[in-house]
XYZ file of C-alpha atoms in Angstrom:
726
model
C -132.535 214.884 99.503
C -130.066 215.401 102.343
C -129.066 218.159 104.714
C -125.555 218.215 106.159
C -125.391 220.148 109.424
C -123.502 220.261 112.727
C -124.770 219.658 116.234
C -126.195 220.824 118.576
C -129.558 222.349 117.671
C -129.792 221.435 114.005
C -132.928 222.801 112.364
C -133.770 221.054 109.079
C -135.624 223.075 106.454
C -138.262 220.322 106.230
C -139.594 218.187 109.039
C -137.616 214.915 108.769
C -139.579 211.775 107.993
C -136.704 209.504 107.033
C -133.413 208.297 108.487
C -130.571 210.050 110.202
C -126.929 209.213 109.546
C -124.163 210.432 111.851
C -121.336 210.261 109.351
C -118.494 211.737 111.401
C -118.391 211.662 115.167
C -115.351 213.929 115.556
C -116.898 216.892 113.747
C -120.474 215.879 114.487
C -121.649 216.007 110.881
C -125.187 214.691 110.520
C -126.920 213.725 107.293
C -130.689 213.949 107.491
C -132.536 211.926 104.867
C -135.879 213.593 104.228
C -139.025 212.057 102.823
C -139.670 214.182 99.730
C -143.313 213.113 99.299
C -144.701 216.351 100.746
C -142.314 218.436 98.663
C -143.176 216.902 95.308
C -146.794 215.919 95.827
C -147.830 218.578 93.283
C -145.968 216.610 90.627
C -147.724 213.250 90.719
C -145.199 211.686 88.316
C -142.229 212.228 90.629
C -141.761 209.431 93.221
C -140.626 210.007 96.776
C -137.047 209.358 97.843
C -136.903 206.399 100.241
C -133.154 205.935 100.713
C -129.979 207.923 100.182
C -126.691 206.219 100.978
C -123.040 207.135 100.533
C -121.038 203.931 100.137
C -117.843 202.412 98.767
C -116.732 199.405 96.749
C -113.203 198.088 97.285
C -110.803 197.380 94.452
C -109.212 193.977 93.843
C -106.109 194.306 95.962
C -106.954 197.237 98.185
C -103.612 198.842 97.277
C -103.220 202.098 95.451
C -100.921 203.198 92.694
C -99.473 205.829 94.990
C -98.272 203.263 97.546
C -96.811 201.121 94.784
C -94.978 204.074 93.309
C -93.603 205.167 96.688
C -92.081 201.712 97.137
C -90.717 201.733 93.592
C -89.234 205.211 94.029
C -87.260 204.110 97.083
C -85.945 201.066 95.181
C -84.935 203.226 92.233
C -83.120 205.646 94.551
C -81.250 202.809 96.262
C -80.274 201.295 92.934
C -79.157 204.644 91.525
C -76.967 205.298 94.558
C -75.109 202.029 93.883
C -74.205 202.936 90.293
C -70.633 204.048 89.435
C -70.162 207.792 89.613
C -67.812 210.295 87.929
C -67.450 208.195 84.790
C -65.784 205.277 86.578
C -65.692 202.201 84.371
C -67.010 199.599 86.740
C -69.139 197.470 84.454
C -69.035 194.442 86.748
C -70.590 196.407 89.618
C -73.190 197.808 87.237
C -74.158 194.390 85.907
C -74.272 192.956 89.383
C -76.572 195.739 90.620
C -78.776 195.290 87.548
C -79.287 191.627 88.439
C -80.547 192.547 91.898
C -83.835 190.621 92.431
C -85.433 193.679 94.037
C -85.167 195.527 90.728
C -87.659 193.141 89.158
C -90.354 195.145 90.965
C -89.014 198.336 89.348
C -89.235 196.794 85.886
C -92.668 195.308 86.524
C -94.045 198.614 87.786
C -92.745 200.616 84.812
C -96.031 200.351 82.846
C -97.901 201.557 85.921
C -95.533 204.461 86.356
C -95.889 205.488 82.727
C -99.667 205.187 82.953
C -99.771 207.319 86.089
C -97.431 210.001 84.784
C -99.016 213.296 85.791
C -99.124 215.008 82.406
C -101.884 217.389 83.511
C -99.562 218.961 86.077
C -97.488 220.412 83.226
C -100.555 222.159 81.750
C -101.463 225.703 82.810
C -104.333 225.867 85.320
C -107.683 226.860 83.865
C -108.798 230.379 84.681
C -112.110 231.009 86.470
C -115.067 232.444 84.584
C -115.944 234.856 87.386
C -116.136 238.051 85.338
C -118.135 236.351 82.591
C -120.931 234.885 84.685
C -123.659 236.826 82.880
C -123.645 233.947 80.421
C -127.130 232.535 80.132
C -126.893 228.811 80.825
C -129.659 226.315 80.159
C -128.816 224.312 83.272
C -129.034 226.526 86.338
C -127.255 223.888 88.425
C -124.092 224.588 86.398
C -124.013 228.287 87.230
C -121.127 229.285 89.446
C -119.192 226.005 89.263
C -116.252 227.844 87.637
C -116.710 231.015 89.678
C -113.372 231.136 91.532
C -109.889 229.767 91.031
C -110.273 227.553 94.093
C -113.402 225.946 92.651
C -111.776 225.374 89.268
C -108.642 223.861 90.815
C -110.697 221.561 93.056
C -112.545 220.182 90.014
C -109.251 219.046 88.487
C -107.597 217.736 91.652
C -105.872 214.402 90.811
C -105.777 213.150 94.433
C -108.442 210.505 93.716
C -105.803 208.565 91.734
C -104.487 207.300 95.090
C -107.866 205.834 96.105
C -108.165 202.170 97.080
C -111.949 202.061 96.687
C -114.707 203.537 94.535
C -117.204 205.961 96.053
C -120.868 205.195 95.409
C -124.086 207.141 95.878
C -127.096 204.836 96.105
C -130.615 206.258 95.909
C -133.930 204.444 96.069
C -137.376 205.766 95.191
C -140.926 204.796 95.957
C -141.947 202.116 93.520
C -138.705 200.164 93.857
C -136.371 202.097 91.534
C -132.742 202.027 92.669
C -129.908 203.949 91.046
C -126.156 203.742 91.581
C -123.913 206.716 90.822
C -120.122 206.862 90.786
C -119.352 210.519 91.604
C -115.657 209.921 90.946
C -116.432 208.719 87.403
C -119.133 211.107 86.178
C -121.290 213.734 87.821
C -124.334 213.541 85.612
C -124.878 209.830 85.142
C -126.187 206.909 87.131
C -127.257 203.343 86.435
C -130.485 201.653 87.392
C -130.097 198.555 89.526
C -132.877 195.991 89.091
C -133.455 194.377 92.479
C -136.112 192.380 94.279
C -139.563 194.000 93.903
C -140.434 196.236 96.799
C -139.490 199.533 98.359
C -135.783 199.690 99.223
C -135.331 201.048 102.698
C -131.790 200.167 103.829
C -128.335 199.353 102.463
C -125.121 198.040 103.999
C -121.732 197.028 102.645
C -118.393 195.671 103.762
C -116.699 197.112 100.680
C -116.830 193.862 98.718
C -120.550 193.082 98.632
C -123.735 195.121 99.085
C -126.851 194.112 101.007
C -130.208 195.721 100.187
C -133.280 195.430 102.394
C -136.629 195.904 100.659
C -140.176 195.946 101.997
C -143.168 194.725 100.032
C -146.662 196.171 100.143
C -147.541 193.455 102.692
C -144.721 194.704 104.998
C -142.604 191.640 104.228
C -138.855 192.270 104.460
C -136.412 190.744 101.970
C -132.612 190.725 101.715
C -130.677 190.695 98.446
C -126.876 190.596 98.187
C -125.281 192.283 95.159
C -121.680 192.209 93.880
C -120.306 194.978 91.639
C -117.521 192.917 90.123
C -116.745 195.293 87.263
C -115.420 197.911 89.663
C -113.412 195.389 91.672
C -111.831 193.832 88.588
C -110.550 197.193 87.317
C -108.211 197.182 90.291
C -105.470 199.796 90.059
C -106.832 201.290 86.866
C -110.173 202.369 88.327
C -108.897 205.503 90.172
C -107.000 206.593 87.053
C -109.901 205.857 84.709
C -112.442 207.591 86.927
C -110.221 210.649 87.363
C -109.579 211.018 83.630
C -113.247 210.473 82.734
C -114.502 212.910 85.364
C -111.966 215.547 84.342
C -112.899 215.115 80.672
C -116.588 215.568 81.486
C -115.753 218.668 83.540
C -113.497 220.236 80.912
C -116.160 219.623 78.239
C -118.611 221.615 80.377
C -115.941 224.290 80.884
C -115.429 224.549 77.108
C -119.171 225.051 76.537
C -119.204 227.753 79.224
C -116.215 229.501 77.642
C -117.846 229.391 74.194
C -121.077 230.762 75.675
C -119.082 233.566 77.269
C -117.504 234.405 73.900
C -120.925 234.445 72.242
C -122.259 236.673 75.012
C -119.353 239.112 74.537
C -119.950 239.246 70.772
C -123.649 239.887 71.322
C -122.849 242.794 73.643
C -120.327 244.152 71.130
C -123.020 244.345 68.440
C -126.083 245.493 70.407
C -125.283 249.212 70.670
C -123.908 249.552 67.104
C -127.089 247.899 65.805
C -129.203 250.542 67.526
C -127.179 253.380 66.008
C -127.185 251.775 62.554
C -130.952 251.261 62.785
C -131.410 254.926 63.664
C -129.342 256.230 60.731
C -131.218 253.916 58.375
C -134.504 255.339 59.594
C -133.094 258.832 58.990
C -132.214 257.890 55.437
C -135.621 256.351 54.752
C -137.378 259.496 55.987
C -135.403 261.744 53.612
C -138.172 261.965 51.005
C -136.643 264.867 49.060
C -133.319 263.093 48.495
C -135.063 259.811 47.699
C -137.183 261.447 44.998
C -134.180 263.032 43.241
C -131.394 260.500 43.740
C -133.130 257.238 44.611
C -133.096 255.529 47.982
C -129.482 255.171 49.237
C -128.246 252.421 51.563
C -126.148 253.008 54.650
C -122.878 251.490 53.462
C -123.052 253.561 50.261
C -123.617 256.772 52.257
C -120.754 256.035 54.642
C -118.470 254.925 51.806
C -119.245 258.147 49.908
C -118.465 260.262 52.959
C -115.267 258.364 53.768
C -113.991 258.475 50.176
C -114.903 262.086 49.261
C -115.439 263.883 52.546
C -118.811 265.078 51.229
C -121.562 264.528 53.783
C -124.907 263.088 52.883
C -127.322 265.710 54.388
C -129.124 263.180 56.571
C -125.842 261.615 57.671
C -124.682 265.045 58.878
C -127.864 265.474 60.945
C -127.458 261.978 62.386
C -123.864 262.671 63.443
C -124.802 265.916 65.161
C -128.215 265.157 66.645
C -128.151 261.410 67.409
C -124.649 260.021 67.600
C -122.747 262.899 69.184
C -119.396 262.541 70.916
C -120.909 261.092 74.098
C -122.676 258.230 72.333
C -119.617 257.563 70.180
C -117.575 257.037 73.347
C -120.165 254.491 74.533
C -119.976 252.792 71.125
C -116.196 252.728 71.234
C -116.102 251.438 74.827
C -118.611 248.651 74.222
C -117.015 247.355 71.035
C -113.433 247.646 72.254
C -114.147 246.074 75.651
C -116.149 243.151 74.308
C -113.817 242.362 71.409
C -110.875 242.387 73.814
C -112.837 240.085 76.101
C -113.422 237.639 73.252
C -109.671 237.432 72.753
C -109.066 237.140 76.483
C -111.586 234.347 76.983
C -110.239 232.425 74.000
C -106.574 232.697 74.992
C -106.933 232.336 78.781
C -109.823 229.872 78.979
C -110.783 228.150 75.731
C -107.390 227.216 74.278
C -105.965 225.882 77.602
C -109.175 223.882 78.096
C -108.857 222.389 74.604
C -105.251 221.416 75.340
C -106.329 219.742 78.571
C -109.187 217.943 76.804
C -106.747 216.633 74.184
C -104.430 215.261 76.865
C -107.280 213.614 78.794
C -108.798 212.058 75.668
C -105.411 210.777 74.506
C -104.789 209.103 77.864
C -108.249 207.518 77.815
C -107.555 206.287 74.300
C -104.347 204.701 75.560
C -106.318 202.890 78.277
C -108.742 201.624 75.624
C -105.817 199.865 73.914
C -104.934 197.856 77.029
C -104.821 194.104 76.452
C -106.808 192.549 78.006
C -109.268 195.465 78.029
C -110.424 197.017 81.278
C -113.881 195.741 82.285
C -115.203 199.301 82.662
C -113.561 200.669 79.522
C -114.342 198.351 76.615
C -114.756 201.277 74.242
C -114.203 201.584 70.512
C -111.029 203.568 69.992
C -112.686 205.426 67.093
C -115.057 207.153 69.502
C -112.144 208.746 71.304
C -110.382 209.598 68.047
C -113.570 211.366 66.965
C -113.456 213.486 70.140
C -109.886 214.498 69.307
C -111.037 215.500 65.812
C -113.845 217.604 67.291
C -111.356 219.283 69.632
C -109.089 220.100 66.679
C -112.029 221.603 64.773
C -112.998 223.762 67.767
C -109.412 224.940 68.024
C -109.340 225.734 64.277
C -112.600 227.697 64.424
C -111.564 229.496 67.625
C -108.240 230.461 66.035
C -110.110 232.162 63.201
C -112.416 233.845 65.720
C -109.380 235.342 67.457
C -107.872 236.319 64.109
C -111.012 238.093 62.864
C -111.531 239.688 66.286
C -108.049 241.200 66.188
C -108.614 242.432 62.618
C -111.966 244.000 63.446
C -110.598 245.585 66.610
C -107.846 247.226 64.577
C -110.214 248.379 61.839
C -112.765 249.646 64.339
C -110.107 251.815 65.980
C -109.633 253.602 62.669
C -113.380 253.885 62.080
C -114.025 255.242 65.597
C -111.287 257.876 65.224
C -112.730 258.858 61.818
C -116.274 259.181 63.207
C -114.978 261.354 66.033
C -113.441 263.783 63.521
C -116.573 263.714 61.355
C -118.701 264.727 64.347
C -116.413 267.750 64.894
C -116.603 268.700 61.209
C -120.391 268.287 61.078
C -120.845 270.287 64.266
C -118.635 273.196 63.118
C -120.284 276.460 62.147
C -118.332 276.550 58.906
C -116.229 274.055 56.943
C -113.443 276.646 57.028
C -113.416 277.008 60.794
C -110.267 276.181 62.685
C -111.783 273.118 64.424
C -113.183 271.749 61.169
C -109.875 272.155 59.345
C -107.924 270.464 62.137
C -110.443 267.614 62.271
C -110.262 267.198 58.487
C -106.485 267.080 58.670
C -106.573 264.386 61.369
C -109.132 262.383 59.402
C -106.952 262.559 56.300
C -104.008 261.174 58.297
C -105.926 258.004 59.084
C -105.414 254.830 57.062
C -108.092 255.183 54.381
C -107.748 251.575 53.321
C -108.607 250.358 56.842
C -111.478 252.818 57.027
C -113.068 251.742 53.744
C -112.526 248.072 54.552
C -114.388 248.434 57.847
C -117.249 250.425 56.304
C -117.817 247.869 53.565
C -117.156 244.817 55.730
C -117.205 244.343 59.524
C -119.487 247.332 60.219
C -122.471 245.635 58.587
C -121.206 242.147 57.705
C -118.771 240.952 60.332
C -116.879 237.742 59.623
C -117.552 236.762 63.246
C -121.232 236.286 62.465
C -120.420 232.943 60.818
C -118.956 231.675 64.096
C -120.911 233.346 66.893
C -124.450 234.160 65.743
C -127.666 232.123 65.842
C -129.624 231.786 69.067
C -128.674 229.184 71.668
C -132.003 227.452 71.157
C -131.504 227.219 67.396
C -127.982 225.847 67.694
C -128.855 223.332 70.425
C -131.917 222.053 68.557
C -130.045 221.625 65.269
C -129.091 217.993 64.502
C -125.576 216.931 65.384
C -124.494 213.775 63.611
C -121.186 212.513 62.340
C -122.380 212.928 58.747
C -122.990 216.654 59.289
C -119.567 217.248 60.800
C -117.076 218.952 58.491
C -113.909 217.054 57.676
C -110.645 218.749 58.532
C -109.465 219.491 54.941
C -112.870 220.903 53.982
C -112.986 223.090 57.106
C -109.535 224.499 56.359
C -110.606 225.241 52.773
C -113.802 226.891 53.978
C -112.137 229.086 56.577
C -109.110 230.075 54.525
C -111.030 230.636 51.300
C -114.003 232.478 52.846
C -116.352 230.188 50.914
C -119.254 231.042 53.176
C -121.732 228.806 51.391
C -119.684 225.818 52.480
C -120.500 226.689 56.077
C -124.018 225.368 55.495
C -124.829 221.658 55.918
C -126.193 219.852 52.893
C -129.713 220.653 51.764
C -132.374 218.337 53.118
C -130.330 217.204 56.083
C -132.412 214.935 58.263
C -134.173 216.808 61.042
C -132.702 220.171 60.012
C -134.799 223.054 61.401
C -135.990 225.952 59.282
C -132.920 228.066 60.035
C -129.834 226.038 59.248
C -126.785 226.238 61.482
C -123.346 226.878 60.022
C -120.873 224.045 60.343
C -118.307 226.583 61.550
C -120.567 227.793 64.372
C -118.376 227.640 67.469
C -121.149 226.543 69.819
C -122.294 223.833 67.403
C -118.772 222.443 67.276
C -118.560 222.559 71.081
C -121.811 220.642 71.382
C -120.531 218.063 68.899
C -117.531 217.467 71.152
C -119.730 217.321 74.275
C -121.947 214.730 72.582
C -118.865 212.635 71.833
C -117.722 212.850 75.455
C -121.172 211.854 76.726
C -121.267 208.889 74.344
C -117.827 207.750 75.540
C -118.774 208.072 79.210
C -121.889 205.942 78.636
C -119.587 202.944 78.151
C -118.636 202.517 81.852
C -122.290 202.562 82.906
C -123.258 199.814 80.501
C -120.228 197.791 81.606
C -121.073 198.413 85.252
C -124.535 196.917 84.854
C -123.204 193.970 82.856
C -120.855 193.162 85.742
C -123.546 193.140 88.450
C -124.124 189.723 90.020
C -127.106 189.259 92.325
C -127.910 186.543 94.810
C -131.438 185.198 95.025
C -133.480 187.301 97.475
C -134.033 185.933 100.977
C -137.380 186.512 102.667
C -136.945 187.789 106.239
C -140.602 187.875 107.259
C -142.453 190.726 108.901
C -140.993 193.168 111.368
C -139.919 196.763 111.815
C -136.444 197.133 110.343
C -133.992 198.848 112.685
C -130.532 198.495 111.198
C -128.353 196.405 108.894
C -124.586 195.943 108.724
C -122.062 193.649 107.059
C -118.886 192.011 108.275
C -116.070 190.126 106.591
C -114.233 187.121 107.947
C -111.694 184.559 106.880
C -111.774 182.205 103.902
C -113.560 184.732 101.726
C -116.660 184.649 103.943
C -118.952 187.478 104.986
C -122.273 187.907 106.716
C -125.107 190.384 106.792
C -126.657 191.244 110.165
C -130.209 192.576 110.278
C -131.986 194.025 113.319
C -135.790 193.970 113.447
C -138.379 194.692 116.105
C -141.270 192.305 116.526
C -144.127 191.914 118.987
C -144.713 195.660 119.391
C -141.163 196.296 120.546
C -141.009 193.425 123.020
C -138.678 191.306 120.916
C -135.463 192.424 119.221
C -134.442 189.914 116.534
C -130.937 189.605 115.105
C -130.878 187.810 111.749
C -127.501 186.501 110.547
C -127.054 185.654 106.856
C -123.717 184.093 105.847
C -122.453 184.318 102.265
C -119.237 184.590 100.243
C -117.404 187.859 99.775
C -117.119 187.312 95.996
C -120.075 185.265 94.797
C -118.991 182.854 92.038
C -122.449 181.506 91.159
C -121.801 178.044 92.658
C -122.893 178.872 96.177
C -126.311 177.667 97.321
C -129.222 179.848 98.424
C -128.841 182.239 101.334
C -129.807 180.940 104.757
C -130.837 182.956 107.776
C -130.217 182.366 111.492
C -132.596 184.193 113.831
C -131.557 185.146 117.373
C -133.990 186.727 119.832
C -132.454 189.474 121.948
C -135.463 190.280 124.147
C -135.148 192.513 127.191
C -134.844 190.671 130.496
C -137.511 192.830 132.175
C -139.802 192.901 129.112
C -139.235 196.622 128.559
C -140.307 198.136 125.257
C -137.563 198.786 122.707
C -138.383 201.837 120.578
C -135.333 201.632 118.300
C -131.989 199.814 118.037
C -128.770 200.323 116.090
C -125.463 198.530 115.541
C -122.436 200.211 117.092
C -120.244 197.375 115.889
C -121.165 194.008 114.393
C -121.368 192.510 117.908
C -122.494 195.521 119.956
C -126.021 196.910 119.769
C -127.441 200.009 121.439
C -131.182 200.290 121.973
C -133.540 203.003 123.142
C -135.609 201.395 125.899
C -138.846 202.595 127.458
C -140.537 201.368 130.637
C -143.090 203.148 132.805
C -142.572 206.370 130.813
C -138.845 206.327 131.595
C -136.339 206.252 128.753
C -132.800 204.959 128.821
C -130.211 203.317 126.581
C -129.363 199.637 126.822
C -126.257 197.993 125.354
C -126.376 194.389 124.109
C -123.222 192.360 123.541
C -123.687 189.442 121.121
C -121.362 186.441 120.774
C -119.662 184.653 119.071
C -117.172 187.411 118.241
C -116.294 185.850 114.874
C -118.536 184.826 112.009
C -116.201 181.944 111.236
C -117.876 179.893 113.952
C -121.404 178.600 113.869
C -122.001 178.134 117.598
C -125.306 179.378 119.042
C -125.524 183.081 119.738
C -125.364 184.378 123.310
C -126.115 187.917 124.398
C -125.951 190.054 127.520
C -127.672 193.384 128.248
C -126.147 196.269 130.188
C -127.743 199.515 131.333
C -124.883 201.938 132.071
C -125.420 204.317 134.963
C -125.199 208.113 134.760
C -126.528 208.427 131.257
C -126.937 211.985 130.102
C -129.668 210.657 127.799
C -131.901 209.585 130.680
C -135.554 210.569 130.209
C -134.816 211.612 126.622
C -137.112 209.985 124.069
C -135.054 209.850 120.867
C -137.939 208.471 118.838
C -137.507 206.068 115.937
C -135.200 208.104 113.678
C -131.711 208.213 115.152
C -128.224 206.899 114.507
C -125.045 206.332 116.475
C -121.293 206.061 116.102
C -118.439 205.303 118.455
C -116.988 208.489 119.913
C -113.573 208.473 118.216
C -112.538 211.651 120.005
C -113.146 210.063 123.416
C -111.167 206.980 122.353
C -108.186 209.149 121.412
C -108.380 211.093 124.663
C -108.849 208.106 126.964
C -108.316 204.813 125.185
C -108.410 202.781 128.439
C -111.574 204.235 129.936
C -115.229 203.454 129.351
C -116.277 203.296 125.705
C -118.685 206.019 124.638
C -121.012 206.464 121.693
C -122.482 209.542 120.046
C -126.200 209.247 119.422
C -127.984 211.677 117.093
C -131.781 211.752 116.999
C -134.914 213.861 117.039
C -135.720 214.589 120.663
C -138.099 217.285 119.471
C -140.098 217.714 116.297
C -137.535 219.578 114.207
C -134.305 219.683 116.237
C -131.463 217.155 116.054
C -129.880 216.329 119.414
C -126.495 214.637 119.727
C -125.877 212.831 123.017
C -122.766 211.164 124.451
C -123.700 207.775 125.951
C -121.487 205.506 128.034
C -121.593 201.827 127.014
C -120.610 200.193 130.315
C -117.625 198.379 128.756
C -114.071 199.118 127.671
C -112.980 199.950 124.152
C -111.406 196.502 123.787
C -114.691 194.828 124.722
C -116.555 196.884 122.137
C-alpha cells in the first residue's frame, strides 16, 4: 500500500511502519510504504506487505523506435529533395542518389517503420461511458475508469512506444512471496519471483540487473542478484508489444462495460411495461363472469381482438381508464423510447468502434507472433489470436442484429403507443358517438394496422432482443465458456437470419452447464468469450518472463540493520551492488561492495563481498544512513541528545578499480535539520532544483522523514561539498 503526497505536513491515513521514498525532489512527491499488518489482521490468511518498489529494466540497446524513426525521416527527406523534379528525366542522378550509403539505414529501418505505423490514430476515439455508469459491475475497482473523455483517451495513449526501458512494480509480502508486475504490459497480472527464502525488505537496480535483500528469521541478511533477460532481449519490440497488449486488455474491458450498459438499458426498457402487463393480466384473471361464459382469455388475444375489431374487452376498458391512463402511458412511452434509443447509441458510439479497435490491435499482435525469430515475450500460437478475431466478429454480428431489432421495435412501439393513446380517449369518453371518441377512432384507424398487430403479437410480450440481452449477469458469467460451445460463423448467421431460436441453445448435456442454459447468441456471453481469449493470450508474456529469469546464487551478508542498497554500472560489462548496514548498536556503519557482471552468462563464479567500516571518528551513534550517490552517504547522527547530519565520501570513485576503500566524514555547518530527530524511516535525494539554480554552489539534498509520529517533514540539507564532488 502506498500514499503519494506533497510536503510539507503530510498526514498519512495510517501510522507509517515501513519505508519512505522521496521519488521526485522538484515537486516533493513522497511515497510512504505502510505496513499493512494492522489493517488486515482480521483476515489471518492475508500476509503483510513488506516492500513496494517502482523500478525499471532497460532494453537491449537503450534506443527507442521514435529516435530511430526521427533519424530515418531526416534521411528520407534529404534523399527526396535530391530527386529530379517536374518530370525531368535524370536517371543517372536518380541511380546515383539511390546508391547513397546513408540510404541503407532507410531500407533497413523499413520493417520497423511498418511495424510502428500508428494505425490506431486513424480510428475514431472511444466515447466515455459517463451517462451509463449505473451499470452494475462485479469489480468495483473498474467503476469510473471510462467516466470522462480524458480518462478514456489516456488509457489509449501510444506514447509508451517511445520508451527505452520497461516499468516494473515489485511487491514483497511477509512469508517471502515476491511478485513482479509490468504495468505497461497488463494491469491485472503479475508473476511470482522465487527468490532466496526470507522476508524481502529492499530492492535496487541499475536498469540491467536487480538486487534483492532478504532477511531470515534469525535476522541474517542475504543478497541475490536477478536478471530479467526476456525483457532486455525484446529490445525495440517491447514498447510496441506492451502498448498493444495493454490496449487490447483495456478495450476488452471497455467492450464488456458497453455490453453491460446495453443490457442495463434493455432491462430498464422492459421494467415498467412488465408492471403494466402484469396488472392487466391480473384484471383479466379476476373477471370471473367473463371467464365462466367465454373461457379464460390471454392478454395478447384480448389486445389483438381490440386492435383488429375496435371492440373492447370489458376488463381491458377498465384497465385503460383506471390503471394505465394518459399519464402512465407517457411514462411507458418515455422509458421505452429513451432506453431503446440508448441501446442504439451505445452500440454505434461505443461498442462498434471498440470492436474495430480490438480487431486492429489483435491483428497487429498476430503479426508480431509471426516474427522470425519469435520475440522472447511473445511466443504465442497464432491460432489463439485468430480465435479472438473470430470472437470479435461474432460479437459484431450479434450486436448488429441487436441494433436491427431495436430499430424495428422502436418503430413498432411508436405505432402501438399512439394506438393506446387513442384507445384511452375512446374508453374514457362518455359515449362512443362523442366528438372526442370519433376523432380518436379516426386517428387510430389512420395508423399502420400491420405494424400494430405485429407489435401486439410479437415484441410486446416476446421481444427478439430477449435472445441477446436477457439472463442474469450471474447466470451468464457462471455458464461454461469453451471453444466447443462457441458457435461457428456459418451456423450463427443461419441462426440469426432464420430465427431458428432453438439453435441458440448449446448442446444438451454440455459439461458443467448450469440448470438454466445460456443462449449462444447472448451478447454478454460472447463478450466474455472474447475476454477469456484475451486473458489467455496475455498469459503468454508472463510465462515467458519467468522462463527468462536468471538468478545468481544468494550471498550471505551476516547480521546487521539494513539501511540502504544501490547499484552502479561500470566498464567492461561490470556492475556492483552497495549495501549499507548498521552494526554494534549504531556505532559502526558498514559498506558492503559486491561486484558482478551486468548480464550474467552463467559462467561467472560465486558472488564475493568486500566489507568497509565507515565508523564515526568521535564514536557518535548513527541512527540511519542513506546513499545520495554511489560514493556519497548521508547519515543521521546522534550524540549527547543532539542530532545532526553527517556526509561520508567514499573512494575509489570507480568500481573498475579494486584498491582499498577510503572515506572521509563532513559535518556541514548551518544545518536547518539541527536538533531534528528524523528517526529510522526516511529517504533523501539530491536537490535538483538547487542544482539548476546554482550549479556552482554547495550541493544540497532533500531529506524526507518522520520527525513526529504521523507527519512527514522534508528538510533541505547542505552537504559541505560542490556538485562536482558529489
